[in-house]
mmCIF file of C-alpha atoms in Angstrom:
data_model
loop_
_atom_site.group_PDB
_atom_site.id
_atom_site.type_symbol
_atom_site.label_atom_id
_atom_site.label_comp_id
_atom_site.label_asym_id
_atom_site.label_seq_id
_atom_site.Cartn_x
_atom_site.Cartn_y
_atom_site.Cartn_z
ATOM 1 C CA UNK A 1 -4.700 -12.822 18.044
ATOM 2 C CA UNK A 2 -7.953 -9.922 18.644
ATOM 3 C CA UNK A 3 -7.936 -7.061 17.778
ATOM 4 C CA UNK A 4 -10.555 -4.664 18.762
ATOM 5 C CA UNK A 5 -12.959 -2.534 16.572
ATOM 6 C CA UNK A 6 -14.909 0.132 17.330
ATOM 7 C CA UNK A 7 -18.105 -0.699 15.630
ATOM 8 C CA UNK A 8 -20.429 -3.699 17.961
ATOM 9 C CA UNK A 9 -22.041 -6.318 15.852
ATOM 10 C CA UNK A 10 -25.215 -5.160 16.394
ATOM 11 C CA UNK A 11 -26.680 -1.743 17.546
ATOM 12 C CA UNK A 12 -27.426 -2.035 21.558
ATOM 13 C CA UNK A 13 -29.350 1.097 22.344
ATOM 14 C CA UNK A 14 -32.308 1.277 24.346
ATOM 15 C CA UNK A 15 -35.080 3.635 24.047
ATOM 16 C CA UNK A 16 -34.886 4.971 27.407
ATOM 17 C CA UNK A 17 -32.788 4.181 31.023
ATOM 18 C CA UNK A 18 -34.364 1.515 32.704
ATOM 19 C CA UNK A 19 -32.417 0.393 35.646
ATOM 20 C CA UNK A 20 -34.104 -2.452 36.472
ATOM 21 C CA UNK A 21 -34.293 -4.847 33.532
ATOM 22 C CA UNK A 22 -30.392 -3.268 33.234
ATOM 23 C CA UNK A 23 -30.271 -5.470 36.650
ATOM 24 C CA UNK A 24 -32.100 -8.601 34.972
ATOM 25 C CA UNK A 25 -30.379 -8.390 31.827
ATOM 26 C CA UNK A 26 -26.670 -9.145 33.915
ATOM 27 C CA UNK A 27 -28.081 -12.598 34.142
ATOM 28 C CA UNK A 28 -27.372 -12.427 30.481
ATOM 29 C CA UNK A 29 -23.560 -11.324 31.226
ATOM 30 C CA UNK A 30 -22.512 -12.870 34.225
ATOM 31 C CA UNK A 31 -24.610 -16.288 34.338
ATOM 32 C CA UNK A 32 -24.039 -19.472 34.652
ATOM 33 C CA UNK A 33 -25.300 -19.840 30.909
ATOM 34 C CA UNK A 34 -24.446 -15.873 29.792
ATOM 35 C CA UNK A 35 -22.374 -14.723 27.310
ATOM 36 C CA UNK A 36 -18.846 -14.625 29.290
ATOM 37 C CA UNK A 37 -19.848 -18.550 29.388
ATOM 38 C CA UNK A 38 -20.444 -19.578 25.912
ATOM 39 C CA UNK A 39 -17.706 -16.478 25.019
ATOM 40 C CA UNK A 40 -14.464 -18.448 27.624
ATOM 41 C CA UNK A 41 -16.381 -22.222 26.943
ATOM 42 C CA UNK A 42 -15.234 -21.242 22.827
ATOM 43 C CA UNK A 43 -12.186 -19.915 23.876
ATOM 44 C CA UNK A 44 -10.520 -22.763 25.495
ATOM 45 C CA UNK A 45 -12.350 -25.518 23.396
ATOM 46 C CA UNK A 46 -10.515 -23.525 20.683
ATOM 47 C CA UNK A 47 -7.414 -23.408 22.242
ATOM 48 C CA UNK A 48 -6.927 -26.906 23.317
ATOM 49 C CA UNK A 49 -8.404 -28.054 19.644
ATOM 50 C CA UNK A 50 -5.908 -30.973 18.569
ATOM 51 C CA UNK A 51 -6.913 -30.417 15.144
ATOM 52 C CA UNK A 52 -6.459 -27.137 12.429
ATOM 53 C CA UNK A 53 -8.648 -26.831 9.915
ATOM 54 C CA UNK A 54 -13.004 -27.037 9.806
ATOM 55 C CA UNK A 55 -13.299 -27.926 13.756
ATOM 56 C CA UNK A 56 -10.752 -25.304 15.245
ATOM 57 C CA UNK A 57 -12.199 -22.232 13.043
ATOM 58 C CA UNK A 58 -15.721 -23.223 13.816
ATOM 59 C CA UNK A 59 -14.853 -22.775 17.714
ATOM 60 C CA UNK A 60 -12.985 -19.920 17.509
ATOM 61 C CA UNK A 61 -14.986 -18.064 14.894
ATOM 62 C CA UNK A 62 -17.789 -18.606 17.501
ATOM 63 C CA UNK A 63 -16.143 -17.534 20.967
ATOM 64 C CA UNK A 64 -15.123 -14.517 19.223
ATOM 65 C CA UNK A 65 -18.618 -13.621 17.977
ATOM 66 C CA UNK A 66 -19.587 -14.039 21.241
ATOM 67 C CA UNK A 67 -16.783 -11.626 22.584
ATOM 68 C CA UNK A 68 -18.893 -9.325 20.657
ATOM 69 C CA UNK A 69 -21.773 -10.268 22.409
ATOM 70 C CA UNK A 70 -20.317 -9.040 25.582
ATOM 71 C CA UNK A 71 -19.571 -6.324 24.702
ATOM 72 C CA UNK A 72 -23.242 -5.552 22.756
ATOM 73 C CA UNK A 73 -24.576 -6.918 26.712
ATOM 74 C CA UNK A 74 -22.650 -3.986 28.749
ATOM 75 C CA UNK A 75 -22.980 -1.287 26.381
ATOM 76 C CA UNK A 76 -27.088 -1.968 26.731
ATOM 77 C CA UNK A 77 -26.452 -2.460 30.598
ATOM 78 C CA UNK A 78 -24.694 1.128 30.903
ATOM 79 C CA UNK A 79 -26.927 3.000 28.512
ATOM 80 C CA UNK A 80 -29.386 1.826 30.578
ATOM 81 C CA UNK A 81 -28.144 2.936 33.756
ATOM 82 C CA UNK A 82 -27.777 6.482 31.889
ATOM 83 C CA UNK A 83 -29.046 8.736 34.615
ATOM 84 C CA UNK A 84 -29.156 6.439 37.612
ATOM 85 C CA UNK A 85 -30.202 6.261 40.226
ATOM 86 C CA UNK A 86 -31.781 9.792 40.290
ATOM 87 C CA UNK A 87 -34.191 9.202 36.745
ATOM 88 C CA UNK A 88 -35.598 6.253 38.447
ATOM 89 C CA UNK A 89 -37.099 6.869 42.119
ATOM 90 C CA UNK A 90 -38.564 10.132 43.904
ATOM 91 C CA UNK A 91 -36.503 13.027 43.700
ATOM 92 C CA UNK A 92 -36.678 13.266 47.773
ATOM 93 C CA UNK A 93 -34.552 10.558 47.164
ATOM 94 C CA UNK A 94 -30.558 12.313 48.431
ATOM 95 C CA UNK A 95 -28.900 9.295 49.175
ATOM 96 C CA UNK A 96 -27.559 7.207 45.643
ATOM 97 C CA UNK A 97 -27.271 4.362 47.528
ATOM 98 C CA UNK A 98 -30.476 4.110 48.673
ATOM 99 C CA UNK A 99 -32.185 6.072 45.303
ATOM 100 C CA UNK A 100 -30.893 2.787 43.636
ATOM 101 C CA UNK A 101 -32.283 0.388 46.216
ATOM 102 C CA UNK A 102 -35.347 1.812 45.459
ATOM 103 C CA UNK A 103 -35.121 2.303 41.699
ATOM 104 C CA UNK A 104 -33.899 -1.419 41.857
ATOM 105 C CA UNK A 105 -30.567 -1.116 40.502
ATOM 106 C CA UNK A 106 -27.660 -3.471 41.603
ATOM 107 C CA UNK A 107 -25.974 -2.298 43.585
ATOM 108 C CA UNK A 108 -22.719 -2.891 42.838
ATOM 109 C CA UNK A 109 -23.523 -1.681 39.700
ATOM 110 C CA UNK A 110 -23.247 1.493 41.052
ATOM 111 C CA UNK A 111 -20.851 1.065 44.211
ATOM 112 C CA UNK A 112 -17.986 -1.122 42.131
ATOM 113 C CA UNK A 113 -18.593 -0.745 38.137
ATOM 114 C CA UNK A 114 -19.245 3.416 38.433
ATOM 115 C CA UNK A 115 -23.178 3.062 36.635
ATOM 116 C CA UNK A 116 -21.673 -0.242 34.781
ATOM 117 C CA UNK A 117 -22.242 -3.314 33.478
ATOM 118 C CA UNK A 118 -20.594 -6.086 35.619
ATOM 119 C CA UNK A 119 -19.026 -10.066 35.569
ATOM 120 C CA UNK A 120 -21.893 -11.176 37.450
ATOM 121 C CA UNK A 121 -25.527 -12.560 37.116
ATOM 122 C CA UNK A 122 -28.751 -10.763 38.189
ATOM 123 C CA UNK A 123 -28.248 -12.554 41.361
ATOM 124 C CA UNK A 124 -24.930 -9.811 41.777
ATOM 125 C CA UNK A 125 -22.504 -13.625 41.940
ATOM 126 C CA UNK A 126 -19.206 -13.060 40.333
ATOM 127 C CA UNK A 127 -18.702 -15.660 36.971
ATOM 128 C CA UNK A 128 -17.437 -18.073 37.717
ATOM 129 C CA UNK A 129 -14.492 -20.549 35.578
ATOM 130 C CA UNK A 130 -16.481 -23.318 36.796
ATOM 131 C CA UNK A 131 -18.987 -22.875 34.458
ATOM 132 C CA UNK A 132 -17.075 -23.730 31.300
ATOM 133 C CA UNK A 133 -16.927 -26.858 29.798
ATOM 134 C CA UNK A 134 -13.584 -27.572 27.702
ATOM 135 C CA UNK A 135 -12.867 -31.286 27.732
ATOM 136 C CA UNK A 136 -10.800 -32.146 24.629
ATOM 137 C CA UNK A 137 -13.327 -33.846 23.245
ATOM 138 C CA UNK A 138 -14.979 -32.406 20.678
ATOM 139 C CA UNK A 139 -17.450 -34.582 20.461
ATOM 140 C CA UNK A 140 -18.710 -34.212 24.390
ATOM 141 C CA UNK A 141 -17.888 -30.260 23.709
ATOM 142 C CA UNK A 142 -20.009 -29.910 20.719
ATOM 143 C CA UNK A 143 -23.150 -31.144 22.557
ATOM 144 C CA UNK A 144 -22.450 -29.040 25.850
ATOM 145 C CA UNK A 145 -21.965 -25.722 23.621
ATOM 146 C CA UNK A 146 -25.927 -26.778 21.664
ATOM 147 C CA UNK A 147 -27.078 -27.191 25.308
ATOM 148 C CA UNK A 148 -25.408 -23.849 26.403
ATOM 149 C CA UNK A 149 -26.933 -22.152 23.447
ATOM 150 C CA UNK A 150 -30.550 -23.598 24.448
ATOM 151 C CA UNK A 151 -30.019 -22.151 27.519
ATOM 152 C CA UNK A 152 -28.757 -18.673 26.931
ATOM 153 C CA UNK A 153 -31.525 -19.090 24.120
ATOM 154 C CA UNK A 154 -34.318 -19.674 26.559
ATOM 155 C CA UNK A 155 -33.088 -16.888 29.176
ATOM 156 C CA UNK A 156 -32.992 -13.973 26.395
ATOM 157 C CA UNK A 157 -36.823 -15.176 25.248
ATOM 158 C CA UNK A 158 -37.580 -15.216 28.832
ATOM 159 C CA UNK A 159 -36.112 -11.595 29.192
ATOM 160 C CA UNK A 160 -37.745 -9.869 25.736
ATOM 161 C CA UNK A 161 -41.332 -10.813 27.503
ATOM 162 C CA UNK A 162 -40.179 -8.723 30.155
ATOM 163 C CA UNK A 163 -39.475 -5.297 28.582
ATOM 164 C CA UNK A 164 -41.167 -3.631 26.390
ATOM 165 C CA UNK A 165 -38.439 -1.192 24.776
ATOM 166 C CA UNK A 166 -37.876 -1.308 21.283
ATOM 167 C CA UNK A 167 -34.153 -0.264 21.426
ATOM 168 C CA UNK A 168 -33.570 -3.406 23.729
ATOM 169 C CA UNK A 169 -36.130 -5.882 21.897
ATOM 170 C CA UNK A 170 -34.175 -4.967 18.911
ATOM 171 C CA UNK A 171 -31.064 -6.063 20.544
ATOM 172 C CA UNK A 172 -32.483 -9.357 21.848
ATOM 173 C CA UNK A 173 -34.263 -10.704 18.532
ATOM 174 C CA UNK A 174 -30.582 -10.049 16.985
ATOM 175 C CA UNK A 175 -29.423 -12.353 19.784
ATOM 176 C CA UNK A 176 -32.569 -14.974 20.054
ATOM 177 C CA UNK A 177 -31.292 -15.374 16.214
ATOM 178 C CA UNK A 178 -27.686 -15.633 17.110
ATOM 179 C CA UNK A 179 -28.445 -17.992 19.776
ATOM 180 C CA UNK A 180 -30.840 -20.154 16.843
ATOM 181 C CA UNK A 181 -27.962 -20.380 14.404
ATOM 182 C CA UNK A 182 -25.560 -21.276 16.956
ATOM 183 C CA UNK A 183 -27.379 -24.435 17.947
ATOM 184 C CA UNK A 184 -27.942 -25.324 14.629
ATOM 185 C CA UNK A 185 -23.977 -25.392 13.537
ATOM 186 C CA UNK A 186 -23.455 -27.421 17.414
ATOM 187 C CA UNK A 187 -25.758 -30.195 16.193
ATOM 188 C CA UNK A 188 -24.288 -30.168 12.050
ATOM 189 C CA UNK A 189 -20.627 -29.954 13.821
ATOM 190 C CA UNK A 190 -21.779 -33.585 15.940
ATOM 191 C CA UNK A 191 -22.575 -35.011 12.599
ATOM 192 C CA UNK A 192 -20.203 -34.051 10.894
ATOM 193 C CA UNK A 193 -17.908 -35.603 13.796
ATOM 194 C CA UNK A 194 -18.977 -39.053 12.579
ATOM 195 C CA UNK A 195 -19.510 -38.451 9.097
ATOM 196 C CA UNK A 196 -15.510 -37.846 9.124
ATOM 197 C CA UNK A 197 -14.851 -41.563 11.829
ATOM 198 C CA UNK A 198 -13.277 -39.020 14.502
ATOM 199 C CA UNK A 199 -15.882 -39.717 17.146
ATOM 200 C CA UNK A 200 -18.964 -42.709 17.485
ATOM 201 C CA UNK A 201 -22.073 -41.596 18.912
ATOM 202 C CA UNK A 202 -21.466 -42.531 22.760
ATOM 203 C CA UNK A 203 -18.228 -40.860 24.444
ATOM 204 C CA UNK A 204 -15.421 -41.314 24.398
ATOM 205 C CA UNK A 205 -15.892 -44.451 21.382
ATOM 206 C CA UNK A 206 -13.397 -46.398 23.638
ATOM 207 C CA UNK A 207 -12.990 -49.200 26.475
ATOM 208 C CA UNK A 208 -16.912 -50.779 25.231
ATOM 209 C CA UNK A 209 -15.088 -54.818 25.843
ATOM 210 C CA UNK A 210 -13.900 -53.024 28.616
ATOM 211 C CA UNK A 211 -17.166 -52.049 30.482
ATOM 212 C CA UNK A 212 -19.701 -54.639 31.905
ATOM 213 C CA UNK A 213 -21.922 -56.043 29.437
ATOM 214 C CA UNK A 214 -24.333 -56.697 32.099
ATOM 215 C CA UNK A 215 -25.411 -53.316 32.589
ATOM 216 C CA UNK A 216 -24.519 -51.626 29.242
ATOM 217 C CA UNK A 217 -28.220 -51.224 27.821
ATOM 218 C CA UNK A 218 -30.711 -50.976 30.990
ATOM 219 C CA UNK A 219 -32.298 -48.715 32.569
ATOM 220 C CA UNK A 220 -33.713 -49.219 35.764
ATOM 221 C CA UNK A 221 -37.076 -48.294 37.441
ATOM 222 C CA UNK A 222 -35.964 -46.620 40.276
ATOM 223 C CA UNK A 223 -39.127 -43.455 40.338
ATOM 224 C CA UNK A 224 -42.565 -43.914 41.658
ATOM 225 C CA UNK A 225 -43.927 -42.788 37.904
ATOM 226 C CA UNK A 226 -45.344 -45.736 36.168
ATOM 227 C CA UNK A 227 -44.756 -44.372 32.891
ATOM 228 C CA UNK A 228 -41.588 -44.775 32.404
ATOM 229 C CA UNK A 229 -41.622 -48.759 31.072
ATOM 230 C CA UNK A 230 -44.195 -47.398 28.002
ATOM 231 C CA UNK A 231 -42.176 -45.608 25.863
ATOM 232 C CA UNK A 232 -40.432 -47.453 23.738
ATOM 233 C CA UNK A 233 -36.412 -46.685 24.165
ATOM 234 C CA UNK A 234 -34.436 -47.441 21.166
ATOM 235 C CA UNK A 235 -31.803 -47.040 19.917
ATOM 236 C CA UNK A 236 -30.140 -47.426 16.768
ATOM 237 C CA UNK A 237 -33.283 -49.033 15.979
ATOM 238 C CA UNK A 238 -32.220 -51.604 18.439
ATOM 239 C CA UNK A 239 -34.918 -51.468 21.970
ATOM 240 C CA UNK A 240 -33.177 -50.955 25.502
ATOM 241 C CA UNK A 241 -34.253 -52.871 28.006
ATOM 242 C CA UNK A 242 -36.057 -51.489 30.453
ATOM 243 C CA UNK A 243 -35.574 -53.526 34.262
ATOM 244 C CA UNK A 244 -38.989 -52.534 36.638
ATOM 245 C CA UNK A 245 -37.387 -53.592 40.124
ATOM 246 C CA UNK A 246 -33.885 -53.747 39.977
ATOM 247 C CA UNK A 247 -31.962 -55.161 43.229
ATOM 248 C CA UNK A 248 -29.263 -53.085 44.581
ATOM 249 C CA UNK A 249 -25.837 -55.040 43.301
ATOM 250 C CA UNK A 250 -23.737 -54.123 46.943
ATOM 251 C CA UNK A 251 -23.565 -53.533 50.378
ATOM 252 C CA UNK A 252 -23.698 -51.854 52.487
ATOM 253 C CA UNK A 253 -21.945 -47.845 52.432
ATOM 254 C CA UNK A 254 -20.377 -48.320 55.279
ATOM 255 C CA UNK A 255 -17.833 -45.279 55.963
ATOM 256 C CA UNK A 256 -13.988 -46.547 57.344
ATOM 257 C CA UNK A 257 -12.681 -45.662 60.732
ATOM 258 C CA UNK A 258 -11.974 -41.779 61.189
ATOM 259 C CA UNK A 259 -8.497 -40.863 61.269
ATOM 260 C CA UNK A 260 -8.151 -40.397 65.227
ATOM 261 C CA UNK A 261 -6.526 -36.369 65.167
ATOM 262 C CA UNK A 262 -9.870 -35.559 63.097
ATOM 263 C CA UNK A 263 -12.191 -36.845 66.345
ATOM 264 C CA UNK A 264 -14.845 -38.156 64.291
ATOM 265 C CA UNK A 265 -17.590 -39.627 66.171
ATOM 266 C CA UNK A 266 -16.756 -43.752 65.574
ATOM 267 C CA UNK A 267 -18.103 -47.355 67.636
ATOM 268 C CA UNK A 268 -16.339 -49.879 66.964
ATOM 269 C CA UNK A 269 -19.054 -52.247 68.548
ATOM 270 C CA UNK A 270 -21.837 -50.419 66.512
ATOM 271 C CA UNK A 271 -19.751 -50.395 63.393
ATOM 272 C CA UNK A 272 -19.198 -53.580 63.333
ATOM 273 C CA UNK A 273 -22.313 -55.301 64.896
ATOM 274 C CA UNK A 274 -24.651 -52.518 63.491
ATOM 275 C CA UNK A 275 -26.143 -49.850 66.171
ATOM 276 C CA UNK A 276 -27.054 -51.276 69.696
ATOM 277 C CA UNK A 277 -30.745 -50.631 68.555
ATOM 278 C CA UNK A 278 -30.814 -51.829 65.586
ATOM 279 C CA UNK A 279 -29.040 -55.595 66.874
ATOM 280 C CA UNK A 280 -31.183 -55.319 69.447
ATOM 281 C CA UNK A 281 -33.843 -55.383 67.497
ATOM 282 C CA UNK A 282 -32.835 -57.604 65.205
ATOM 283 C CA UNK A 283 -32.434 -60.286 68.303
ATOM 284 C CA UNK A 284 -36.347 -59.710 68.747
ATOM 285 C CA UNK A 285 -37.250 -60.535 65.730
ATOM 286 C CA UNK A 286 -34.879 -63.510 65.905
ATOM 287 C CA UNK A 287 -36.910 -64.187 69.289
ATOM 288 C CA UNK A 288 -40.125 -63.793 67.943
#
């Protein structure tokens, strides 16, 4: 059960309107690494969690907090848009849409949201449920959560340096702090999962005897850079092999004959013996 209170988790009051920054702030709401993403990611992880207790409580506590962050950001966007677009453009511009464009405002904020926030990123691309990860495996999910909080904090830090508004900075300082502790908690929860022996360090902790034993401890050197093999790659004290000149293990990636009803271009002769040009070149080389 969820309950809403009119008091926000932290204050969201800019010192003055700024339609341009409101446009930028949309990224922290509906971007791939925004608050909508982590809120929905944690909600579905919590709803899908099979273990009642500390892990589910942690997930649901954080999910509910993230909903509060969406509210804070949406409120900040609406307040940054106060009086827009007329207050941010020349008085000669009478058409609201043109004024919005000249003022750097997102037209969708004006036309669709009536001067408010959108479930979209800073380019106006709608938020997508495909952004979230909720696999049912807590170790895999917690690793994704730590990465999501890192990306979110990175973007918040970038936006923090794009404004001089003390009110906006105060809210972003709070958001930075919460992103910090959320990274800490997911990293700590990963350690706890392993300490509780619910998961091992490799996800999933199974099928190790079934996997190909020749290829479970090697890095293939497939780039031009020479520095990869110089690193001391090791795991649990065991060195990971670096294959300097890996060779292909499979045959040509030839696609099968297409369904005639799909009208894909296909030549049985070339498919069986290579291209005509290639075949002629091969024969010429053999003749030499």
